[in-house]
């Protein structure tokens, strides 16, 4: 049997498994999830037994060859959904597929939902774009350079903006129609607590910052900080872009040193407790919005700053722009990925000290860039050591109005 025939049967099998696992749900929602998202839940996390069929008894050598060839040929979405289908056949296929499929850091591709929580590639960024829907207060992260005409781009994450009397929340999910914290599609939240409250950054280099946002993943029975995003007050109202710092509490500064590594989760923890404890929030000095970003699924045991002693966290800072005399504006080289001037546009690089022994080339490398290309359309390019979720969350913080920082 040819590889093309095998792929065709796998597609048919995927559709059958998708329909079975979503029994009882509306057909319209079911179809949208199957075609538009990175396999949010059922195929890889369901505890229901997978039906064994004729493919379950394939010799291991042949199975390894089939899945490796599928993985090498189906490199882009939506064709890459076939790779996910291989993991949905049975337990043996799932094990082999997970063994063959590499992390985004290794191959530069997004495959399974956990890929959104793993660091991006080191050499070249993963390019995405964000579409803002003003009517529904939603922010949709797509995998791709720019929006396509036929709207077949891969939807990665969706954030829903909720305004409350005490602040603003961005609930982040794998799908666009379910933002419940008890759902297995829930990823995390970016929130703005009451004015002047928050958790101070662990890094002393950030003590001069006033506007703080934090990242803390939800794990069974507890929340913990993943990152703190701060915006500096512009008291003198000087001209220029916003000044921001991101203290990546979950990433050690050693990750950008030669031979360093960033935490890379390999699976989602099982959430059994719907009541989660929140970290304490001592007051911060100064004025301005304060927020925290919750990550619901990153395992606490895989985060060195949580499981080990004090570890110096990686800090990201704005790349300094230059003033263009002819254009009379601040400019950054976005390499064609940003085309509209906006105060929201930024590039982040590692903020390190000489004692960290980080090369000059590594210090100049843009880890995350975000910018406007049209009405309600923004590009987001990220790379190691950030994950898609962390990058998306940082970009979401830029959408909130910050009158005292501009």
PDB file of C-alpha atoms in Angstrom, residues 215-332:
ATOM      1  CA  UNK A 215       2.191  34.781  34.604  1.00  0.00           C
ATOM      2  CA  UNK A 216       1.176  31.872  36.830  1.00  0.00           C
ATOM      3  CA  UNK A 217       0.096  28.472  35.589  1.00  0.00           C
ATOM      4  CA  UNK A 218      -2.816  26.607  37.096  1.00  0.00           C
ATOM      5  CA  UNK A 219      -1.902  23.205  38.443  1.00  0.00           C
ATOM      6  CA  UNK A 220      -3.899  20.892  40.692  1.00  0.00           C
ATOM      7  CA  UNK A 221      -4.909  22.860  43.785  1.00  0.00           C
ATOM      8  CA  UNK A 222      -2.559  25.786  43.213  1.00  0.00           C
ATOM      9  CA  UNK A 223      -1.477  28.731  41.026  1.00  0.00           C
ATOM     10  CA  UNK A 224       2.122  29.829  40.643  1.00  0.00           C
ATOM     11  CA  UNK A 225       3.914  32.666  38.915  1.00  0.00           C
ATOM     12  CA  UNK A 226       5.367  32.011  35.481  1.00  0.00           C
ATOM     13  CA  UNK A 227       6.180  35.568  34.458  1.00  0.00           C
ATOM     14  CA  UNK A 228       5.815  39.187  35.544  1.00  0.00           C
ATOM     15  CA  UNK A 229       5.236  41.837  32.890  1.00  0.00           C
ATOM     16  CA  UNK A 230       5.947  45.430  33.902  1.00  0.00           C
ATOM     17  CA  UNK A 231       5.451  48.791  32.179  1.00  0.00           C
ATOM     18  CA  UNK A 232       7.445  51.805  33.281  1.00  0.00           C
ATOM     19  CA  UNK A 233       5.592  54.997  34.131  1.00  0.00           C
ATOM     20  CA  UNK A 234       6.277  57.908  31.822  1.00  0.00           C
ATOM     21  CA  UNK A 235       5.923  60.656  34.407  1.00  0.00           C
ATOM     22  CA  UNK A 236       7.604  63.343  32.286  1.00  0.00           C
ATOM     23  CA  UNK A 237       5.545  62.425  29.225  1.00  0.00           C
ATOM     24  CA  UNK A 238       8.666  62.097  27.075  1.00  0.00           C
ATOM     25  CA  UNK A 239       8.286  60.980  23.489  1.00  0.00           C
ATOM     26  CA  UNK A 240       8.960  57.386  22.607  1.00  0.00           C
ATOM     27  CA  UNK A 241       7.525  53.870  22.766  1.00  0.00           C
ATOM     28  CA  UNK A 242       6.374  52.142  25.904  1.00  0.00           C
ATOM     29  CA  UNK A 243       9.121  50.735  28.097  1.00  0.00           C
ATOM     30  CA  UNK A 244       8.421  47.247  29.351  1.00  0.00           C
ATOM     31  CA  UNK A 245      10.205  44.442  31.171  1.00  0.00           C
ATOM     32  CA  UNK A 246       9.206  40.793  31.417  1.00  0.00           C
ATOM     33  CA  UNK A 247      10.581  38.796  34.315  1.00  0.00           C
ATOM     34  CA  UNK A 248      10.239  35.181  33.188  1.00  0.00           C
ATOM     35  CA  UNK A 249       9.962  33.537  36.604  1.00  0.00           C
ATOM     36  CA  UNK A 250       9.639  30.125  34.978  1.00  0.00           C
ATOM     37  CA  UNK A 251      12.769  30.481  32.795  1.00  0.00           C
ATOM     38  CA  UNK A 252      16.234  30.733  34.358  1.00  0.00           C
ATOM     39  CA  UNK A 253      18.709  33.227  32.912  1.00  0.00           C
ATOM     40  CA  UNK A 254      20.987  30.267  32.195  1.00  0.00           C
ATOM     41  CA  UNK A 255      18.607  29.339  29.356  1.00  0.00           C
ATOM     42  CA  UNK A 256      20.240  31.957  27.110  1.00  0.00           C
ATOM     43  CA  UNK A 257      23.765  31.071  28.144  1.00  0.00           C
ATOM     44  CA  UNK A 258      25.845  28.728  26.033  1.00  0.00           C
ATOM     45  CA  UNK A 259      24.614  25.180  26.576  1.00  0.00           C
ATOM     46  CA  UNK A 260      21.632  26.369  28.608  1.00  0.00           C
ATOM     47  CA  UNK A 261      18.145  24.883  28.396  1.00  0.00           C
ATOM     48  CA  UNK A 262      14.638  26.135  29.086  1.00  0.00           C
ATOM     49  CA  UNK A 263      11.902  24.110  30.854  1.00  0.00           C
ATOM     50  CA  UNK A 264      10.134  21.899  28.308  1.00  0.00           C
ATOM     51  CA  UNK A 265       6.956  20.131  29.519  1.00  0.00           C
ATOM     52  CA  UNK A 266       6.130  16.895  27.735  1.00  0.00           C
ATOM     53  CA  UNK A 267       2.522  16.442  28.841  1.00  0.00           C
ATOM     54  CA  UNK A 268      -0.350  18.204  30.520  1.00  0.00           C
ATOM     55  CA  UNK A 269      -1.049  17.410  34.171  1.00  0.00           C
ATOM     56  CA  UNK A 270      -4.439  15.988  35.016  1.00  0.00           C
ATOM     57  CA  UNK A 271      -6.586  18.592  36.742  1.00  0.00           C
ATOM     58  CA  UNK A 272      -8.713  16.980  39.420  1.00  0.00           C
ATOM     59  CA  UNK A 273      -9.458  19.896  41.717  1.00  0.00           C
ATOM     60  CA  UNK A 274     -11.549  22.810  40.458  1.00  0.00           C
ATOM     61  CA  UNK A 275     -10.649  24.997  43.445  1.00  0.00           C
ATOM     62  CA  UNK A 276      -7.324  26.711  43.007  1.00  0.00           C
ATOM     63  CA  UNK A 277      -5.366  28.676  45.558  1.00  0.00           C
ATOM     64  CA  UNK A 278      -4.082  32.071  44.456  1.00  0.00           C
ATOM     65  CA  UNK A 279      -0.659  33.393  45.324  1.00  0.00           C
ATOM     66  CA  UNK A 280      -0.563  36.171  47.850  1.00  0.00           C
ATOM     67  CA  UNK A 281      -0.496  39.699  46.447  1.00  0.00           C
ATOM     68  CA  UNK A 282       1.348  42.251  48.529  1.00  0.00           C
ATOM     69  CA  UNK A 283       0.957  45.882  47.525  1.00  0.00           C
ATOM     70  CA  UNK A 284       3.275  47.487  45.001  1.00  0.00           C
ATOM     71  CA  UNK A 285       4.453  51.042  45.294  1.00  0.00           C
ATOM     72  CA  UNK A 286       3.479  53.457  42.534  1.00  0.00           C
ATOM     73  CA  UNK A 287       0.406  53.744  40.412  1.00  0.00           C
ATOM     74  CA  UNK A 288      -0.831  51.947  37.345  1.00  0.00           C
ATOM     75  CA  UNK A 289      -2.442  48.717  36.217  1.00  0.00           C
ATOM     76  CA  UNK A 290      -1.175  45.506  37.711  1.00  0.00           C
ATOM     77  CA  UNK A 291      -1.958  42.088  36.322  1.00  0.00           C
ATOM     78  CA  UNK A 292      -1.077  38.429  36.359  1.00  0.00           C
ATOM     79  CA  UNK A 293      -1.105  35.806  33.686  1.00  0.00           C
ATOM     80  CA  UNK A 294      -2.232  32.337  34.736  1.00  0.00           C
ATOM     81  CA  UNK A 295      -1.106  29.269  32.871  1.00  0.00           C
ATOM     82  CA  UNK A 296      -3.395  26.386  33.646  1.00  0.00           C
ATOM     83  CA  UNK A 297      -1.426  23.461  32.377  1.00  0.00           C
ATOM     84  CA  UNK A 298       2.336  23.861  32.735  1.00  0.00           C
ATOM     85  CA  UNK A 299       3.413  21.293  35.321  1.00  0.00           C
ATOM     86  CA  UNK A 300       4.907  22.876  38.430  1.00  0.00           C
ATOM     87  CA  UNK A 301       7.443  20.076  38.772  1.00  0.00           C
ATOM     88  CA  UNK A 302       8.907  21.006  35.403  1.00  0.00           C
ATOM     89  CA  UNK A 303       9.556  24.597  36.396  1.00  0.00           C
ATOM     90  CA  UNK A 304      12.959  24.974  38.088  1.00  0.00           C
ATOM     91  CA  UNK A 305      12.013  28.160  39.929  1.00  0.00           C
ATOM     92  CA  UNK A 306       9.248  26.259  41.656  1.00  0.00           C
ATOM     93  CA  UNK A 307      10.808  22.896  42.364  1.00  0.00           C
ATOM     94  CA  UNK A 308      14.333  24.032  43.274  1.00  0.00           C
ATOM     95  CA  UNK A 309      15.853  26.774  45.375  1.00  0.00           C
ATOM     96  CA  UNK A 310      16.088  30.420  44.310  1.00  0.00           C
ATOM     97  CA  UNK A 311      17.035  30.665  40.631  1.00  0.00           C
ATOM     98  CA  UNK A 312      17.748  33.940  38.884  1.00  0.00           C
ATOM     99  CA  UNK A 313      15.028  34.495  36.330  1.00  0.00           C
ATOM    100  CA  UNK A 314      15.482  35.582  32.743  1.00  0.00           C
ATOM    101  CA  UNK A 315      14.454  39.194  32.122  1.00  0.00           C
ATOM    102  CA  UNK A 316      13.331  40.498  28.745  1.00  0.00           C
ATOM    103  CA  UNK A 317      13.443  44.194  27.870  1.00  0.00           C
ATOM    104  CA  UNK A 318      12.518  46.454  24.974  1.00  0.00           C
ATOM    105  CA  UNK A 319      15.047  46.634  22.192  1.00  0.00           C
ATOM    106  CA  UNK A 320      16.012  50.284  22.006  1.00  0.00           C
ATOM    107  CA  UNK A 321      14.534  52.032  18.935  1.00  0.00           C
ATOM    108  CA  UNK A 322      16.283  54.777  16.995  1.00  0.00           C
ATOM    109  CA  UNK A 323      14.864  58.190  16.177  1.00  0.00           C
ATOM    110  CA  UNK A 324      14.371  58.720  12.449  1.00  0.00           C
ATOM    111  CA  UNK A 325      14.829  62.410  11.633  1.00  0.00           C
ATOM    112  CA  UNK A 326      13.131  62.284   8.235  1.00  0.00           C
ATOM    113  CA  UNK A 327      10.133  60.288   9.428  1.00  0.00           C
ATOM    114  CA  UNK A 328      10.093  62.044  12.802  1.00  0.00           C
ATOM    115  CA  UNK A 329       9.315  58.847  14.685  1.00  0.00           C
ATOM    116  CA  UNK A 330      10.938  56.023  16.625  1.00  0.00           C
ATOM    117  CA  UNK A 331      11.926  53.103  14.394  1.00  0.00           C
ATOM    118  CA  UNK A 332      12.778  49.422  14.802  1.00  0.00           C
TER     119      UNK A 332
END
